[in-house]
mmCIF file of C-alpha atoms in Angstrom:
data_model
loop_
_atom_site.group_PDB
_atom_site.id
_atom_site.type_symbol
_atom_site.label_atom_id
_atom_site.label_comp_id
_atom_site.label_asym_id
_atom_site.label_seq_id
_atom_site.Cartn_x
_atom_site.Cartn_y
_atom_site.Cartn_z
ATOM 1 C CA UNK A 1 30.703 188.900 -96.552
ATOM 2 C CA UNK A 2 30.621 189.500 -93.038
ATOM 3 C CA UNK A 3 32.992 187.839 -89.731
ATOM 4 C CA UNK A 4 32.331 188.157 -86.659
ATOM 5 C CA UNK A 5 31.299 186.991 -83.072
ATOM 6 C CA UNK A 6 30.135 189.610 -80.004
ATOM 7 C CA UNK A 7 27.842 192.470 -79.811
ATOM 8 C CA UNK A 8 30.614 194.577 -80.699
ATOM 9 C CA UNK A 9 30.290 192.797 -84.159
ATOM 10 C CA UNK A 10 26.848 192.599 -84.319
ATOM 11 C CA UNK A 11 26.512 196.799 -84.278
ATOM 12 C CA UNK A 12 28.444 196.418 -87.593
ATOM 13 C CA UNK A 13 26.340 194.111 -89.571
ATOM 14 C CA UNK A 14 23.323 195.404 -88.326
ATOM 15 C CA UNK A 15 24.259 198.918 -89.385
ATOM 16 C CA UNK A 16 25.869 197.011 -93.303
ATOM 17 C CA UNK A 17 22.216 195.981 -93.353
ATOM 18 C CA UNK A 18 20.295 199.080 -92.708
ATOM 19 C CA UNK A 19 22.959 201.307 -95.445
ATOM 20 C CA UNK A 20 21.699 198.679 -97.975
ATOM 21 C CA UNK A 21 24.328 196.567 -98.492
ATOM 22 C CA UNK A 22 24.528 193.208 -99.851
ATOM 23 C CA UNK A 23 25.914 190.992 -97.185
ATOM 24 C CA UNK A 24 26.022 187.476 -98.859
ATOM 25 C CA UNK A 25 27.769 185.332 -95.922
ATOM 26 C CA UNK A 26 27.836 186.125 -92.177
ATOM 27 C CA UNK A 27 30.705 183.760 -90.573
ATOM 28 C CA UNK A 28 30.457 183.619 -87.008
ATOM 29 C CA UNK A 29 31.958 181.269 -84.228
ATOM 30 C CA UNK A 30 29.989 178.069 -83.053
ATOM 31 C CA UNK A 31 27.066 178.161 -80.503
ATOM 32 C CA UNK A 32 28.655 178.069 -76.976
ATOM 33 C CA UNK A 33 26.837 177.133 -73.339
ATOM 34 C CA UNK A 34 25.829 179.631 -71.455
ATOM 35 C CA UNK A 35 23.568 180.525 -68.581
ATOM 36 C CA UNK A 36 22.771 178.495 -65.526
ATOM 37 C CA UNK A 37 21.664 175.491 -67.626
ATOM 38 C CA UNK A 38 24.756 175.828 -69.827
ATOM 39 C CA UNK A 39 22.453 175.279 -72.942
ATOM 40 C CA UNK A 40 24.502 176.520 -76.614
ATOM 41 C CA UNK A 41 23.410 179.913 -77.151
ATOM 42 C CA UNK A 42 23.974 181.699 -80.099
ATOM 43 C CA UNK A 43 26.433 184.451 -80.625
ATOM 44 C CA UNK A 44 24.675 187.955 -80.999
ATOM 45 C CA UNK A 45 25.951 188.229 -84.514
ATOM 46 C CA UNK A 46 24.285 184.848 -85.299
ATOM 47 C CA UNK A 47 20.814 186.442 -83.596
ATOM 48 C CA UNK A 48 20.886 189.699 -85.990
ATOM 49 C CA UNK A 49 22.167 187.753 -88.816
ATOM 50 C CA UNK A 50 19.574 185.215 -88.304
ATOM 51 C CA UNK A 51 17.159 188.095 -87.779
ATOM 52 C CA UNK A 52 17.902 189.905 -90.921
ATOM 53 C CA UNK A 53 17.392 186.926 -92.919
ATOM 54 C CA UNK A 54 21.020 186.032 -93.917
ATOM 55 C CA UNK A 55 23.175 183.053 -93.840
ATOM 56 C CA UNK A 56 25.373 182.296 -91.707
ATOM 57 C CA UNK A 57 28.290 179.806 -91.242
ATOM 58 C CA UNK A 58 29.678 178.082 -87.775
ATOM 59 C CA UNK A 59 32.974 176.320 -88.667
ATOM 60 C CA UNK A 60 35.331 175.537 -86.018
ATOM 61 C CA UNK A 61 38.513 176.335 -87.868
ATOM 62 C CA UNK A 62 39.232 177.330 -91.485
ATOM 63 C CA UNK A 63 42.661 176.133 -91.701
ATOM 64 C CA UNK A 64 42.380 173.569 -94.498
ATOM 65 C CA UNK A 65 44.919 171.768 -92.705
ATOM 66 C CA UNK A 66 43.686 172.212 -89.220
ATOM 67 C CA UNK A 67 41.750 170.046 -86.554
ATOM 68 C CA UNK A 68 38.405 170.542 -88.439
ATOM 69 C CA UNK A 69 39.392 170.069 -92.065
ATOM 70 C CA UNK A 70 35.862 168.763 -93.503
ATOM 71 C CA UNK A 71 34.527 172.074 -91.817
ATOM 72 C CA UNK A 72 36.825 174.099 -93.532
ATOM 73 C CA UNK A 73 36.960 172.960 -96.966
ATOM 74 C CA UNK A 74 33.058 172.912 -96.225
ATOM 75 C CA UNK A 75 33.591 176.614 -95.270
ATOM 76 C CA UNK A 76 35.659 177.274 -98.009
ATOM 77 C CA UNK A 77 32.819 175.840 -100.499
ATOM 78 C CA UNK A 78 30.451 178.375 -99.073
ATOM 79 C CA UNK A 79 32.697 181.545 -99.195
ATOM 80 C CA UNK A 80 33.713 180.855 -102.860
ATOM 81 C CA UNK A 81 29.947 180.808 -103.804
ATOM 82 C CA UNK A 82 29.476 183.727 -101.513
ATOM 83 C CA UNK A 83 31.865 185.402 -103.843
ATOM 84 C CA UNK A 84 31.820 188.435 -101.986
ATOM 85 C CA UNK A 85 33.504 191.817 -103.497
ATOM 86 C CA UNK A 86 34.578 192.439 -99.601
ATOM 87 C CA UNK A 87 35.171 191.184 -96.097
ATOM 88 C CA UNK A 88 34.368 192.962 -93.348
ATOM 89 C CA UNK A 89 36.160 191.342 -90.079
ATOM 90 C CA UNK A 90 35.300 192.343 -86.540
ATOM 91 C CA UNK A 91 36.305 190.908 -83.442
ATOM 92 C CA UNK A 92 35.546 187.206 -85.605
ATOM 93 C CA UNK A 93 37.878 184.999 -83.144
ATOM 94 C CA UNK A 94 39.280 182.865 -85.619
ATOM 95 C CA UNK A 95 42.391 183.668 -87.576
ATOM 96 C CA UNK A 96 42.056 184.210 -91.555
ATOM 97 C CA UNK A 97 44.215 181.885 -92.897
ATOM 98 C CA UNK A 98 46.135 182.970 -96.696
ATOM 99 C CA UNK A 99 43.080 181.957 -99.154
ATOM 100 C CA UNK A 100 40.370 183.507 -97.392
ATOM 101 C CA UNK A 101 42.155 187.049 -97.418
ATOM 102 C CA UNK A 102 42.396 186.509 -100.409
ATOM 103 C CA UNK A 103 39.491 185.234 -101.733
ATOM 104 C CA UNK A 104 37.472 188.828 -101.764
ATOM 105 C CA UNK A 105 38.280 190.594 -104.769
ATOM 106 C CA UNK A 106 38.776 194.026 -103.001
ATOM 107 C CA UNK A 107 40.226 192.545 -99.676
ATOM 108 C CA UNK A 108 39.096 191.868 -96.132
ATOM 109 C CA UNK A 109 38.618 195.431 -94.361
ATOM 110 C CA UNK A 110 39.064 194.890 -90.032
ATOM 111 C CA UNK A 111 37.297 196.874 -87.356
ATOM 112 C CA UNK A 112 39.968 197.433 -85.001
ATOM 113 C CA UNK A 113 38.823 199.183 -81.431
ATOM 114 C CA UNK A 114 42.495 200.779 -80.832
ATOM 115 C CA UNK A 115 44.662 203.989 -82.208
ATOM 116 C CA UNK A 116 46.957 201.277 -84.286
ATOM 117 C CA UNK A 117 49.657 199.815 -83.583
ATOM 118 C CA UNK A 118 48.856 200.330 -80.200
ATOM 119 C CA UNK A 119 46.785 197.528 -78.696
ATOM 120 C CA UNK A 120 47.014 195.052 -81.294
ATOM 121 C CA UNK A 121 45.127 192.009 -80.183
ATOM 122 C CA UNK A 122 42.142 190.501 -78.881
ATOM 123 C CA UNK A 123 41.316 192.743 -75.339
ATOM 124 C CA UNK A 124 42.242 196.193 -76.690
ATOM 125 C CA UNK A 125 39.325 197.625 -74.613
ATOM 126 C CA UNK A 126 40.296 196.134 -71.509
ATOM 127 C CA UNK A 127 43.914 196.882 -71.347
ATOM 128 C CA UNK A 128 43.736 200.821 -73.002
ATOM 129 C CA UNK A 129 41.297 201.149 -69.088
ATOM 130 C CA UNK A 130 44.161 198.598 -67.501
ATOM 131 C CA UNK A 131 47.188 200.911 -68.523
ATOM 132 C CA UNK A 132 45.367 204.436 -67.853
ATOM 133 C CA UNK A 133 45.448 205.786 -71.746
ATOM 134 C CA UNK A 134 43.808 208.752 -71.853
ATOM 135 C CA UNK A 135 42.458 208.146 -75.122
ATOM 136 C CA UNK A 136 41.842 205.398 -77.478
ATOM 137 C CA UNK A 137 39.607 204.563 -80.762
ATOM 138 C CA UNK A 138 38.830 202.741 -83.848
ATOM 139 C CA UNK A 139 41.085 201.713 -86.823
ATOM 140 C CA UNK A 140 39.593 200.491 -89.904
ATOM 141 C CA UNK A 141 42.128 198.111 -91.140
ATOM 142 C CA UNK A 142 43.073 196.552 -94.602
ATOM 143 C CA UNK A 143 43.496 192.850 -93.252
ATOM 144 C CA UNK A 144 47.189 191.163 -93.840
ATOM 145 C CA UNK A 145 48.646 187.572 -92.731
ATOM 146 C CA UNK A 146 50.181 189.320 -89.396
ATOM 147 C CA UNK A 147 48.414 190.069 -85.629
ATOM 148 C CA UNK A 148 46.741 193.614 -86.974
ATOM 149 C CA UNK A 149 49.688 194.617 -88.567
ATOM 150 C CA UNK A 150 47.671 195.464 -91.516
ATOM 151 C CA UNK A 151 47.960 199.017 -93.425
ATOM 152 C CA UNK A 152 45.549 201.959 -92.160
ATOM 153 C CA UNK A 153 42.388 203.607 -93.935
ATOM 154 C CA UNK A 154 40.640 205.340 -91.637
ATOM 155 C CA UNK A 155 41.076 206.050 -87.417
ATOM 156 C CA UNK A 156 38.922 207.952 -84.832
ATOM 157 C CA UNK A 157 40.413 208.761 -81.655
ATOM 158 C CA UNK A 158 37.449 208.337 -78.707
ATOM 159 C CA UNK A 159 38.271 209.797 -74.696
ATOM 160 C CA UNK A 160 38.412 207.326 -72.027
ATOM 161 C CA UNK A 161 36.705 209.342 -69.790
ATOM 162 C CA UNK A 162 37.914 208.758 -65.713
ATOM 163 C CA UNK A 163 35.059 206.840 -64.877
ATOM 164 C CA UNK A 164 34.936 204.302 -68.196
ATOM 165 C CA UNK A 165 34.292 200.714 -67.844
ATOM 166 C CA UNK A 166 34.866 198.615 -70.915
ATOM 167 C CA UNK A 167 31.297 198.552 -71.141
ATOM 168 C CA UNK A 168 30.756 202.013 -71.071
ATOM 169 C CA UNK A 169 33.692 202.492 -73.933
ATOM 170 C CA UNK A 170 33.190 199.043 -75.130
ATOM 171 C CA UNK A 171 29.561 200.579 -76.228
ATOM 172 C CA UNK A 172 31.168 203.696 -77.827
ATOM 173 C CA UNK A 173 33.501 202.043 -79.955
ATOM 174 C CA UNK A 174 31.326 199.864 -81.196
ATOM 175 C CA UNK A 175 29.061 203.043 -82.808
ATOM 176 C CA UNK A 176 31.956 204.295 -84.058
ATOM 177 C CA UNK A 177 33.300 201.574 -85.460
ATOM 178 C CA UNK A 178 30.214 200.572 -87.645
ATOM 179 C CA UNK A 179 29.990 204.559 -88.438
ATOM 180 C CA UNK A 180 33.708 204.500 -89.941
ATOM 181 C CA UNK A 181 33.266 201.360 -91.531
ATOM 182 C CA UNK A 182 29.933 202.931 -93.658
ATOM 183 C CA UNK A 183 32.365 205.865 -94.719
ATOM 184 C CA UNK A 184 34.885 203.586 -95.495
ATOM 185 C CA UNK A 185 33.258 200.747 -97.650
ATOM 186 C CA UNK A 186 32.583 203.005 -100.698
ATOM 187 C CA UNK A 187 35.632 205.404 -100.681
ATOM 188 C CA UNK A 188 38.141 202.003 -100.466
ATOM 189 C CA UNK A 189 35.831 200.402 -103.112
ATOM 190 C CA UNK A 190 36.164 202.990 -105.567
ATOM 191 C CA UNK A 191 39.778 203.487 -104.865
ATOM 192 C CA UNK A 192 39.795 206.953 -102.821
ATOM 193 C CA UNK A 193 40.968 205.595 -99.384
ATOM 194 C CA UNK A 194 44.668 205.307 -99.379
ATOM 195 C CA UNK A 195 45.929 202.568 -97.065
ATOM 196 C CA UNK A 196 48.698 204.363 -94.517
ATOM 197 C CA UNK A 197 51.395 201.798 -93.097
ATOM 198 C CA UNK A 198 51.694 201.535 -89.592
ATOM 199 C CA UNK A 199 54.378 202.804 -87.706
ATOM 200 C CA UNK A 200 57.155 200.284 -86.188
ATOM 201 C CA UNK A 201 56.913 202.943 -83.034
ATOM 202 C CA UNK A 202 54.356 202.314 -80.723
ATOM 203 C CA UNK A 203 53.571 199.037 -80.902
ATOM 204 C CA UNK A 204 51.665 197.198 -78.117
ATOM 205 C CA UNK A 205 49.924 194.064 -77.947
ATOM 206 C CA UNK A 206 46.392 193.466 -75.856
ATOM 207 C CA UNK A 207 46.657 190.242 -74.673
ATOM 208 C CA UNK A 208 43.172 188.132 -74.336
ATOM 209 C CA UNK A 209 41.820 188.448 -70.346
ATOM 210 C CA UNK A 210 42.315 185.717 -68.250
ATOM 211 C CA UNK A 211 40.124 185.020 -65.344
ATOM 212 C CA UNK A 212 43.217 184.617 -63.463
ATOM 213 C CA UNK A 213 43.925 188.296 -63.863
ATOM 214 C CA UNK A 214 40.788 189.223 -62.293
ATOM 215 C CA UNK A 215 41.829 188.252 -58.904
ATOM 216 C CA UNK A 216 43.414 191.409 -57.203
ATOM 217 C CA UNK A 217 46.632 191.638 -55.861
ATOM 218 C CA UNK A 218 46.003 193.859 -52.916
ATOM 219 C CA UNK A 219 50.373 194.733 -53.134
ATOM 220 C CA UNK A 220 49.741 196.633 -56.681
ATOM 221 C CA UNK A 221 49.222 200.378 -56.322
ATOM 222 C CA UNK A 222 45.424 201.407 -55.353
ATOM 223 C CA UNK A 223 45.794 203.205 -58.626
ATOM 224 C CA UNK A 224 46.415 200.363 -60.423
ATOM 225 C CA UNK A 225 43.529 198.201 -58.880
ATOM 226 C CA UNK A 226 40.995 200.879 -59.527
ATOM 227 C CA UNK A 227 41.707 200.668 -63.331
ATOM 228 C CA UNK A 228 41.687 197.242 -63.012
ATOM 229 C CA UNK A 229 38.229 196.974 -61.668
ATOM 230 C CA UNK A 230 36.986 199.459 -64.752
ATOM 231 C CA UNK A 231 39.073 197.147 -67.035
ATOM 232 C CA UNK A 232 36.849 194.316 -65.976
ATOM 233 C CA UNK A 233 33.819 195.490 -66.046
ATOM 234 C CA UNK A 234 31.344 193.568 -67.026
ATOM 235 C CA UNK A 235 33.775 190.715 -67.346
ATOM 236 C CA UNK A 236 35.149 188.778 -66.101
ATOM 237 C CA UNK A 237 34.690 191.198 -62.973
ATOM 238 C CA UNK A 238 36.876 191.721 -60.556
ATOM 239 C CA UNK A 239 37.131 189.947 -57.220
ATOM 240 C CA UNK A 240 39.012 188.721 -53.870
ATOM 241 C CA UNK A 241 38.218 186.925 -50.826
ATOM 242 C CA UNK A 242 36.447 187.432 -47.727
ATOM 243 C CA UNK A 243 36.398 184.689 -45.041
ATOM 244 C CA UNK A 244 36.687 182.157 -47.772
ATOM 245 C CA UNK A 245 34.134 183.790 -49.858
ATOM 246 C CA UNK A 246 34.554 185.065 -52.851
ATOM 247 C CA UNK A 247 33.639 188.421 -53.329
ATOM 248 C CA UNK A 248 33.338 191.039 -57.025
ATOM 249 C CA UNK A 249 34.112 194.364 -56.727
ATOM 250 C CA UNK A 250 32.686 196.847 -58.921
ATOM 251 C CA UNK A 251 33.377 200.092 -58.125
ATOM 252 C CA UNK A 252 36.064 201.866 -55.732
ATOM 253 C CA UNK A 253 37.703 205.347 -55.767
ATOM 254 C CA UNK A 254 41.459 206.182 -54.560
ATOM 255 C CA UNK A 255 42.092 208.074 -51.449
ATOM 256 C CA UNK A 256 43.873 210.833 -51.790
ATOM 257 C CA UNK A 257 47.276 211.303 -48.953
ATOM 258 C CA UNK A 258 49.211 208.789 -47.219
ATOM 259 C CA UNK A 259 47.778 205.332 -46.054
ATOM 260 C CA UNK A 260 48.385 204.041 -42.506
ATOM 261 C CA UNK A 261 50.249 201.312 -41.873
ATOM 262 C CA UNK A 262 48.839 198.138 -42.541
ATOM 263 C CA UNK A 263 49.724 194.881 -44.575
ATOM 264 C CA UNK A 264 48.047 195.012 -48.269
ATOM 265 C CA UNK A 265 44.172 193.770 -48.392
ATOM 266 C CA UNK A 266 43.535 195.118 -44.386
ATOM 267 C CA UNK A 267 40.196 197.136 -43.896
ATOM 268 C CA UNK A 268 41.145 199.828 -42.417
ATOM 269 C CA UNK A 269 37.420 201.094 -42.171
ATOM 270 C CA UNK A 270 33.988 199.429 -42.916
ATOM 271 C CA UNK A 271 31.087 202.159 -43.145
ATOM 272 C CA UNK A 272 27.894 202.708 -45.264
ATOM 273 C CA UNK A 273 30.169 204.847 -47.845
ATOM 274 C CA UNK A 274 32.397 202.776 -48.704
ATOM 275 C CA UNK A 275 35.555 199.713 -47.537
ATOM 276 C CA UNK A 276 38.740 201.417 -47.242
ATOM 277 C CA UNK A 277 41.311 198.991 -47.850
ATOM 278 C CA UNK A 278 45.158 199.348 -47.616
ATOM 279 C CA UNK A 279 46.995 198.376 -50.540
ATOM 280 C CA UNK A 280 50.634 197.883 -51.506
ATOM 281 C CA UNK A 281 50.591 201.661 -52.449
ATOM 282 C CA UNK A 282 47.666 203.896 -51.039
ATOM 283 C CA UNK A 283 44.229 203.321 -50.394
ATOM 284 C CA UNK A 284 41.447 202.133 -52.110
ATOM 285 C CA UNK A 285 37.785 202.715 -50.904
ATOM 286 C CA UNK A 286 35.400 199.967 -52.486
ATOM 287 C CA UNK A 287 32.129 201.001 -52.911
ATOM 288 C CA UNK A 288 30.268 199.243 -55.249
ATOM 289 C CA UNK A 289 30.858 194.935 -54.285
ATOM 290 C CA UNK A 290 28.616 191.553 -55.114
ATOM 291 C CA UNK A 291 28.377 188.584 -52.527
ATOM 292 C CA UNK A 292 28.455 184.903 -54.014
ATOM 293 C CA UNK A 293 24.528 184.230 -55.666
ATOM 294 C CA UNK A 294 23.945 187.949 -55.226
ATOM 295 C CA UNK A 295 23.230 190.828 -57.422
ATOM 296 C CA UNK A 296 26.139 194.025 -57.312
ATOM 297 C CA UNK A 297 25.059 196.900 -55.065
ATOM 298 C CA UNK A 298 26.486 199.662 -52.887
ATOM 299 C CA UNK A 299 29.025 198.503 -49.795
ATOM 300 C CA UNK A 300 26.180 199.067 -46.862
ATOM 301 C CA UNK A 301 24.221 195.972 -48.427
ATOM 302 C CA UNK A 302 27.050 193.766 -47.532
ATOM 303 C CA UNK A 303 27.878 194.934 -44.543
ATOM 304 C CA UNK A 304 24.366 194.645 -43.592
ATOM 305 C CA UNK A 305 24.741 191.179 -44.233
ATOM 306 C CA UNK A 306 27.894 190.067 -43.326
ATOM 307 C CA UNK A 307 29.558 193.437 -40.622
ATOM 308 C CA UNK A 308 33.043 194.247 -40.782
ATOM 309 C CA UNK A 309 35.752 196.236 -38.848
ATOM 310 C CA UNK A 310 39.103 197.594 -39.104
ATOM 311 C CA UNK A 311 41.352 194.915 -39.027
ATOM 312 C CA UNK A 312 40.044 192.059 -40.929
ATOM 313 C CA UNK A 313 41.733 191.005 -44.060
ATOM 314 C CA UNK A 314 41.045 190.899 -47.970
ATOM 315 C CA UNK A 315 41.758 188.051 -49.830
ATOM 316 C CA UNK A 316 44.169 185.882 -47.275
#
């Protein structure tokens, strides 16, 4: 049986599928709007499993006791015929209560894209690029009650090279991950994967993005805004103000040596390579940027468009 909601997912199940496996039950979350006409579009897990032939289930909860009970005892009626030997969990979005981790008769076996325990949570991508780790990866994870607290079988350590977006990684891990999980199906069904408890050290937790978050604070560190823009990427994207527009920023590079004084979110230059901007610590030269009802491109588009000089002000 398979759980699971974004692309990241869907590389998993697609690759289950092509080793041959079995895959009785794909659970995946409901339909939600999207696009301009905010019509329900289904989750790319629900398009391959719905491709592949398999069916799949859309409760809202599956806490018996929850908000949707009829949905989840009707869940629960489909996973017990399912009776799967396995569950494979990957970035699902709804937590497993008691009886479904236990309902498998080996277990429920999670996709994790961190180096356990750090970055336990739902944005692991995003905030390993946020904080400036050097490296990160994929833990495949024997599934317990707690926030992926579960016991180790298998991790992969993956570079987050300088210039990584979480798409960019995002896209890597996501191989990986359905690689490790093909090595580790058979070994942990056959009893030759020893689980490995993970350390109390280290612990960090990857909170879920908020769109909030995405507005930058032109008083952090240059530094710190640069990852941030990489950590967003593709979203929810970065982004500030410009006359009362709003305005995504894409791409940028830190200037090396001291910045001149000026208050955080001043231009202190506007040409065809790039906005430098003065921040609460450095400089930051934006070079990639997307107008409002426009499509991201290189900083001479916009100023093409709309000119600017030294002097005028980021997101006041």
């Amino acid at each position: 049986m398979f759980a699971g909601t974004p692309e990241f997912a869907a590389v998993a199940l697609e690759a289950l599928v092509a080793a041959g496996h079995h895959v009785s039950l794909v659970l995946t979350q409901p339909d939600r709007p999207s696009g301009r006409g905010l019509k329900p579009q289904p989750s790319a897990v629900k398009a391959r499993a719905l491709a592949a032939g398999l069916p799949v289930a859309q409760p809202r909860s599956l806490r018996l006791a929850g908000r949707y009970p009829d949905e989840a005892a009707a869940a629960r009626a489909q996973l017990e015929a399912a009776r799967p030997d396995a569950m494979v969990v990957a970035a699902y979005g709804l937590i497993l209560p008691a009886w479904v981790l236990a309902l498998p008769r080996l277990g429920c076996l999670n996709i994790h894209a961190s180096l356990l325990p750090r970055w336990r949570g739902a944005a692991p991508i995003h905030r390993a690029i946020e904080a400036g780790d050097t490296e990160t990866g994929i833990t495949i994870m024997q599934m317990d009650e707690g926030l992926d607290t579960g016991p180790m079988l298998l991790r992969e350590a993956v570079a987050i090279a300088p210039d990584d977006r979480t798409g960019t990684l995002h896209d890597r891990l996501a191989a990986l991950g359905a690689r490790l999980l093909l090595d580790a199906l058979p070994r942990w069904a056959e009893g030759r994967l020893p689980a490995q408890a993970q350390p109390p050290e280290g612990v960090t937790y990857a909170a879920k993005v908020d769109k909030a978050e995405a507005v930058v604070d032109w008083a952090a560190p240059a530094a710190v805004i640069e990852r941030r823009l990489r950590a967003f990427d593709p979203a929810p994207g970065a982004s500030t103000t410009l006359g009362g527009e709003v305005l995504k920023l894409w791409a940028a590079r830190v200037e090396a040596g001291a910045a001149p004084p000026a208050a955080p979110g001043t231009v202190l230059s506007a040409t065809d390579d790039g906005l430098r901007v003065a921040c609460g610590e450095g400089v930051l030269c934006l070079t990639e940027v997307q107008r409002a009802g426009g499509r991201r491109g290189p900083v001479r588009a916009l100023l093409q468009a709309r000119p600017l000089a030294a002097g005028d002000r980021l997101g006041a």
